[in-house]
CSV table of C-alpha atoms in Angstrom, one decimal:
chain,number,residue,atom,x,y,z
J,1,MET,CA,0.0,0.0,0.0
J,2,PRO,CA,2.7,2.6,0.7
J,3,ILE,CA,4.3,1.8,-2.6
J,4,ILE,CA,0.9,2.3,-4.4
J,5,GLU,CA,0.3,5.5,-2.5
J,6,ARG,CA,3.7,6.8,-3.4
J,7,GLU,CA,3.1,6.1,-7.1
J,8,GLN,CA,-0.2,7.9,-6.9
J,9,VAL,CA,1.4,10.9,-5.2
J,10,ASP,CA,4.2,10.9,-7.8
J,11,GLY,CA,1.5,10.8,-10.5
J,12,ILE,CA,-0.3,13.7,-9.0
J,13,GLU,CA,3.0,15.6,-8.7
J,14,LYS,CA,3.7,15.0,-12.4
J,15,GLN,CA,0.2,16.3,-13.3
J,16,LYS,CA,0.8,19.4,-11.2
J,17,ARG,CA,4.1,20.1,-12.9
J,18,SER,CA,2.4,19.7,-16.3
J,19,LEU,CA,-0.3,22.0,-15.3
J,20,THR,CA,2.2,24.5,-14.0
J,21,ILE,CA,4.2,24.5,-17.3
J,22,PHE,CA,0.9,24.8,-19.3
J,23,SER,CA,-0.2,27.7,-17.1
J,24,SER,CA,3.2,29.4,-17.6
J,25,ILE,CA,2.9,29.1,-21.4
J,26,ILE,CA,-0.6,30.5,-21.3
J,27,THR,CA,0.6,33.4,-19.1
J,28,VAL,CA,3.5,34.2,-21.5
J,29,LEU,CA,1.0,34.1,-24.4
J,30,ALA,CA,-1.3,36.5,-22.6
J,31,VAL,CA,1.6,38.9,-21.8
J,32,LEU,CA,2.7,38.8,-25.5
J,33,VAL,CA,-0.9,39.6,-26.6
J,34,ILE,CA,-1.1,42.5,-24.2
J,35,ILE,CA,2.3,43.8,-25.4
J,36,PHE,CA,1.2,43.6,-29.1
J,37,ALA,CA,-2.2,45.2,-28.2
J,38,PHE,CA,-0.3,48.1,-26.5
J,39,ILE,CA,2.0,48.5,-29.6
J,40,VAL,CA,-1.0,48.5,-31.9
J,41,SER,CA,-2.8,51.0,-29.7
J,42,LYS,CA,0.2,53.4,-29.9
J,43,GLN,CA,0.3,53.1,-33.6
J,44,LEU,CA,-3.4,53.7,-34.0
J,45,LYS,CA,-3.0,56.8,-31.9
J,46,LYS,CA,-0.3,58.0,-34.3
J,47,LEU,CA,-2.7,57.3,-37.2
J,48,ARG,CA,-5.4,59.3,-35.6
J,49,ILE,CA,-3.0,62.2,-35.3
J,50,ALA,CA,-2.0,61.9,-38.9
J,51,ASP,CA,-5.7,61.8,-39.8
J,52,GLN,CA,-6.3,65.0,-37.9
J,53,ILE,CA,-3.4,66.6,-39.8
J,54,ILE,CA,-5.1,65.7,-43.1
J,55,VAL,CA,-8.4,67.2,-41.9
J,56,ASN,CA,-6.6,70.4,-40.9
J,57,LYS,CA,-4.8,70.5,-44.3
J,58,ASN,CA,-8.1,70.0,-46.1
J,59,ASN,CA,-9.6,72.9,-44.0
J,60,ASP,CA,-6.6,75.0,-45.1
J,61,LEU,CA,-7.3,74.1,-48.7
J,62,ASN,CA,-11.0,75.1,-48.4
J,63,ALA,CA,-9.9,78.4,-46.9
J,64,ALA,CA,-7.4,78.9,-49.7
J,65,ASN,CA,-10.2,78.2,-52.2
J,66,GLU,CA,-12.4,80.8,-50.7
J,67,SER,CA,-9.6,83.3,-50.7
J,68,LEU,CA,-9.0,82.6,-54.4
J,69,MET,CA,-12.6,83.4,-55.2
J,70,LYS,CA,-12.4,86.7,-53.3
J,71,VAL,CA,-9.1,87.9,-54.7
J,72,ASN,CA,-10.1,87.0,-58.3
J,73,ALA,CA,-10.4,90.8,-59.1
J,74,THR,CA,-7.1,90.9,-60.9
J,75,LEU,CA,-5.2,88.3,-62.9
J,76,ASP,CA,-1.9,88.6,-60.9
J,77,SER,CA,-3.5,88.2,-57.5
J,78,ALA,CA,-5.5,85.2,-58.8
J,79,ASN,CA,-2.4,83.5,-60.1
J,80,ARG,CA,-0.6,84.0,-56.8
J,81,ALA,CA,-3.5,82.6,-54.9
J,82,LEU,CA,-3.8,79.6,-57.3
J,83,SER,CA,-0.1,78.9,-56.9
J,84,GLN,CA,-0.4,78.8,-53.1
J,85,PHE,CA,-3.5,76.6,-53.4
J,86,ASN,CA,-1.6,74.1,-55.6
J,87,ILE,CA,1.3,73.9,-53.1
J,88,LYS,CA,-1.1,73.2,-50.3
J,89,LEU,CA,-2.9,70.6,-52.4
J,90,ASP,CA,0.4,68.8,-53.2
J,91,GLU,CA,1.3,68.9,-49.5
J,92,ALA,CA,-2.1,67.3,-48.6
J,93,ASN,CA,-1.7,64.6,-51.2
J,94,MET,CA,1.8,63.8,-49.9
J,95,ILE,CA,0.4,63.5,-46.4
J,96,LYS,CA,-2.3,61.1,-47.7
J,97,ASP,CA,0.3,59.0,-49.4
J,98,GLU,CA,2.4,58.9,-46.3
J,99,TYR,CA,-0.6,57.9,-44.2
J,100,ILE,CA,-1.4,54.9,-46.4
J,101,GLY,CA,2.2,53.7,-46.6
J,102,TYR,CA,2.6,54.1,-42.8
J,103,PHE,CA,-0.7,52.3,-42.2
J,104,PHE,CA,0.2,49.2,-44.2
J,105,ASN,CA,3.8,49.0,-43.0
J,106,ILE,CA,2.6,48.9,-39.4
J,107,HIS,CA,0.0,46.3,-40.0
J,108,SER,CA,2.3,44.2,-42.2
J,109,ASP,CA,5.0,44.2,-39.5
J,110,TYR,CA,2.3,43.2,-36.9
J,111,ILE,CA,1.2,40.2,-38.9
J,112,GLU,CA,4.8,39.1,-39.5
J,113,LYS,CA,5.5,39.2,-35.8
J,114,LEU,CA,2.4,37.1,-35.1
J,115,ASP,CA,3.6,34.6,-37.7
J,116,ARG,CA,7.1,34.4,-36.1
J,117,LEU,CA,5.6,34.0,-32.7
J,118,LYS,CA,3.2,31.3,-33.9
J,119,ARG,CA,6.0,29.2,-35.5
J,120,SER,CA,8.3,29.6,-32.5
J,121,ILE,CA,5.8,28.5,-29.9
J,122,GLU,CA,4.5,25.7,-32.1
J,123,LYS,CA,8.0,24.3,-32.3
J,124,ASN,CA,8.7,24.5,-28.6
J,125,VAL,CA,5.4,23.2,-27.5
J,126,ARG,CA,5.3,20.4,-30.1
J,127,GLU,CA,8.5,19.0,-28.7
J,128,LYS,CA,6.8,18.6,-25.3
J,129,ARG,CA,3.5,17.4,-27.0
J,130,TYR,CA,1.2,20.0,-25.5
J,131,GLU,CA,-1.5,19.3,-28.1
J,132,GLU,CA,-4.0,21.8,-26.5
J,133,VAL,CA,-1.5,24.7,-26.9
J,134,ILE,CA,-0.8,23.8,-30.5
J,135,LEU,CA,-4.5,23.6,-31.2
J,136,ALA,CA,-5.0,27.1,-29.7
J,137,LEU,CA,-2.1,28.5,-31.8
J,138,ASN,CA,-3.6,27.0,-35.0
J,139,ARG,CA,-6.6,29.1,-34.4
J,140,LEU,CA,-4.5,32.2,-35.3
J,141,ASN,CA,-5.7,32.9,-38.8
J,142,THR,CA,-3.2,35.3,-40.2
J,143,ASN,CA,-4.4,34.7,-43.7
J,144,PHE,CA,-7.7,36.2,-42.8
J,145,GLU,CA,-6.0,39.2,-41.2
J,146,ARG,CA,-4.0,39.7,-44.4
J,147,GLU,CA,-7.1,39.6,-46.5
J,148,ASN,CA,-8.7,42.2,-44.3
J,149,LEU,CA,-5.6,44.3,-44.6
J,150,SER,CA,-5.6,44.1,-48.4
J,151,HIS,CA,-9.3,44.9,-48.6
J,152,SER,CA,-8.7,48.0,-46.4
J,153,PHE,CA,-5.8,49.1,-48.6
J,154,ASP,CA,-8.0,48.7,-51.7
J,155,LYS,CA,-10.7,50.9,-50.2
J,156,VAL,CA,-8.4,53.6,-49.0
J,157,PHE,CA,-6.4,53.7,-52.2
J,158,LEU,CA,-9.4,53.9,-54.5
J,159,SER,CA,-10.9,56.7,-52.3
J,160,LEU,CA,-7.8,58.7,-53.2
J,161,PHE,CA,-7.4,57.4,-56.8
J,162,PRO,CA,-10.9,56.6,-57.9
J,163,ARG,CA,-9.9,56.5,-61.6
J,164,PHE,CA,-6.8,54.4,-61.1
J,165,ILE,CA,-8.3,51.2,-62.7
J,166,ASP,CA,-9.5,53.1,-65.8
J,167,ASP,CA,-6.2,55.0,-66.2
J,168,PHE,CA,-4.3,51.7,-65.7
J,169,ASN,CA,-6.3,49.9,-68.3
J,170,ALA,CA,-5.8,52.8,-70.7
J,171,LEU,CA,-2.2,51.7,-71.0
J,172,PHE,CA,-3.3,48.4,-72.6
J,173,ASP,CA,-5.1,47.2,-75.6
J,174,GLU,CA,-8.7,46.1,-74.9
J,175,GLU,CA,-7.8,42.4,-74.9
J,176,HIS,CA,-5.2,42.8,-72.2
J,177,GLN,CA,-7.1,45.1,-69.9
J,178,ILE,CA,-7.9,43.9,-66.4
J,179,HIS,CA,-11.5,43.1,-65.6
J,180,LEU,CA,-12.3,42.5,-61.9
J,181,HIS,CA,-14.9,40.1,-60.5
J,182,ASP,CA,-18.0,41.3,-58.7
J,183,GLY,CA,-17.1,42.7,-55.3
J,184,GLN,CA,-13.4,42.8,-56.1
J,185,LEU,CA,-11.7,46.1,-55.6
J,186,LEU,CA,-8.1,45.4,-56.8
J,187,ASN,CA,-6.4,42.2,-57.8
J,188,SER,CA,-2.7,41.3,-57.2
J,189,GLU,CA,-1.4,43.1,-60.3
J,190,LEU,CA,-3.3,46.3,-59.6
J,191,ARG,CA,-2.3,46.2,-56.0
J,192,ILE,CA,1.4,46.0,-56.9
J,193,PHE,CA,1.2,49.0,-59.1
J,194,ALA,CA,-1.0,50.8,-56.6
J,195,LEU,CA,1.9,50.5,-54.2
J,196,ILE,CA,4.3,51.8,-56.9
J,197,ARG,CA,2.0,54.8,-57.4
J,198,LEU,CA,2.4,55.5,-53.7
J,199,GLY,CA,6.1,55.6,-54.1
J,200,ILE,CA,7.0,52.1,-53.0
J,201,HIS,CA,9.2,50.8,-55.9
J,202,ASP,CA,11.4,48.3,-54.2
J,203,ASN,CA,10.3,44.7,-54.9
J,204,GLU,CA,11.3,43.5,-51.5
J,205,SER,CA,9.2,46.1,-49.8
J,206,ILE,CA,6.2,45.4,-52.0
J,207,GLY,CA,6.6,41.6,-51.4
J,208,LYS,CA,6.8,42.2,-47.6
J,209,ILE,CA,3.5,44.2,-47.7
J,210,LEU,CA,1.7,41.7,-49.9
J,211,ASN,CA,3.2,38.6,-48.5
J,212,TYR,CA,4.8,37.6,-51.8
J,213,SER,CA,8.4,36.6,-52.7
J,214,VAL,CA,10.6,39.1,-54.5
J,215,ASN,CA,10.6,36.8,-57.5
J,216,THR,CA,6.8,36.7,-57.5
J,217,ILE,CA,6.7,40.5,-57.5
J,218,TYR,CA,9.2,40.7,-60.4
J,219,THR,CA,7.2,38.1,-62.4
J,220,TYR,CA,4.0,40.0,-61.9
J,221,LYS,CA,5.5,43.3,-62.9
J,222,THR,CA,7.3,41.9,-66.0
J,223,LYS,CA,4.1,40.1,-67.1
J,224,VAL,CA,2.0,43.2,-66.9
J,225,LYS,CA,4.6,45.4,-68.6
J,226,ASN,CA,5.0,43.0,-71.5
J,227,LYS,CA,1.2,43.2,-72.2
J,228,SER,CA,1.2,47.0,-72.4
J,229,PHE,CA,1.8,49.1,-75.5
J,230,ILE,CA,4.0,51.4,-73.3
J,231,PRO,CA,7.7,50.6,-73.4
J,232,ASN,CA,8.8,48.7,-70.3
J,233,GLU,CA,11.2,51.4,-69.1
J,234,GLU,CA,8.5,54.0,-69.3
J,235,PHE,CA,5.6,52.0,-67.8
J,236,GLU,CA,6.2,52.9,-64.1
J,237,ASP,CA,6.6,56.6,-65.0
J,238,ARG,CA,3.2,56.5,-66.6
J,239,ILE,CA,1.8,54.9,-63.5
J,240,MET,CA,3.2,57.7,-61.4
J,241,GLU,CA,1.3,60.2,-63.7
J,242,ILE,CA,-2.0,58.8,-62.6
J,243,LYS,CA,-3.7,61.6,-60.6
J,244,ALA,CA,-5.9,61.6,-57.5
J,245,VAL,CA,-8.8,63.3,-59.2
J,246,LYS,CA,-11.0,63.5,-56.1
J,247,GLU,CA,-9.7,67.0,-55.3
J,248,VAL,CA,-10.9,68.3,-58.8
J,249,LYS,CA,-14.5,67.6,-57.8
J,250,GLU,CA,-13.9,69.4,-54.5
J,251,ILE,CA,-12.6,72.5,-56.3
J,252,ILE,CA,-15.5,72.5,-58.7
């Protein structure tokens, strides 16, 4: 009986140690989640500040437009006001572009960190065969987060460049133009050149944002350029000429 009782006690002690290890892992995961939530909260605060700057700049543009109408009495004063207005308009567009690039870099980095955390914990836990922890980690659906991120990018980008798809297709013959499915805002090819329009030309940076390899980005770009009637070396320059026409409606 003492031997049996000792074995039972040892078994209970082993279970307690397993539960202690499991609780420690869950605690570490909770702390990491809190840390990431804190980081995201700080970045969102910065984004709200940037958004407020954009609102202020737009208010400045409206004020400049009213001033232009008031001082339109003479040609010289109207030209000076128009020049100032265009400078402010360019500045506002630059802030918008920076806002989009900053937004996607932050979220892309966040998803990559989650991916690395997931792979690391899976490896360590799998060696000790904590199936419950592995199952919980497998519920982290980063692909879904990336899809949401891409959809958000499409919406924000098209709000700034509503004629981007039409202007992009104008660089191709009709048979090579891109036609999207119902509910689709941008496809992979359009998204790559949308990032280029925002000033992100490096294949590695584009691949990092879209979760593609550098070779995949290069292949997409080459394939698209070869279909266009624009020379390959001029194609990206023509993309950069696509304007954000939203502000034209606001001026009118």
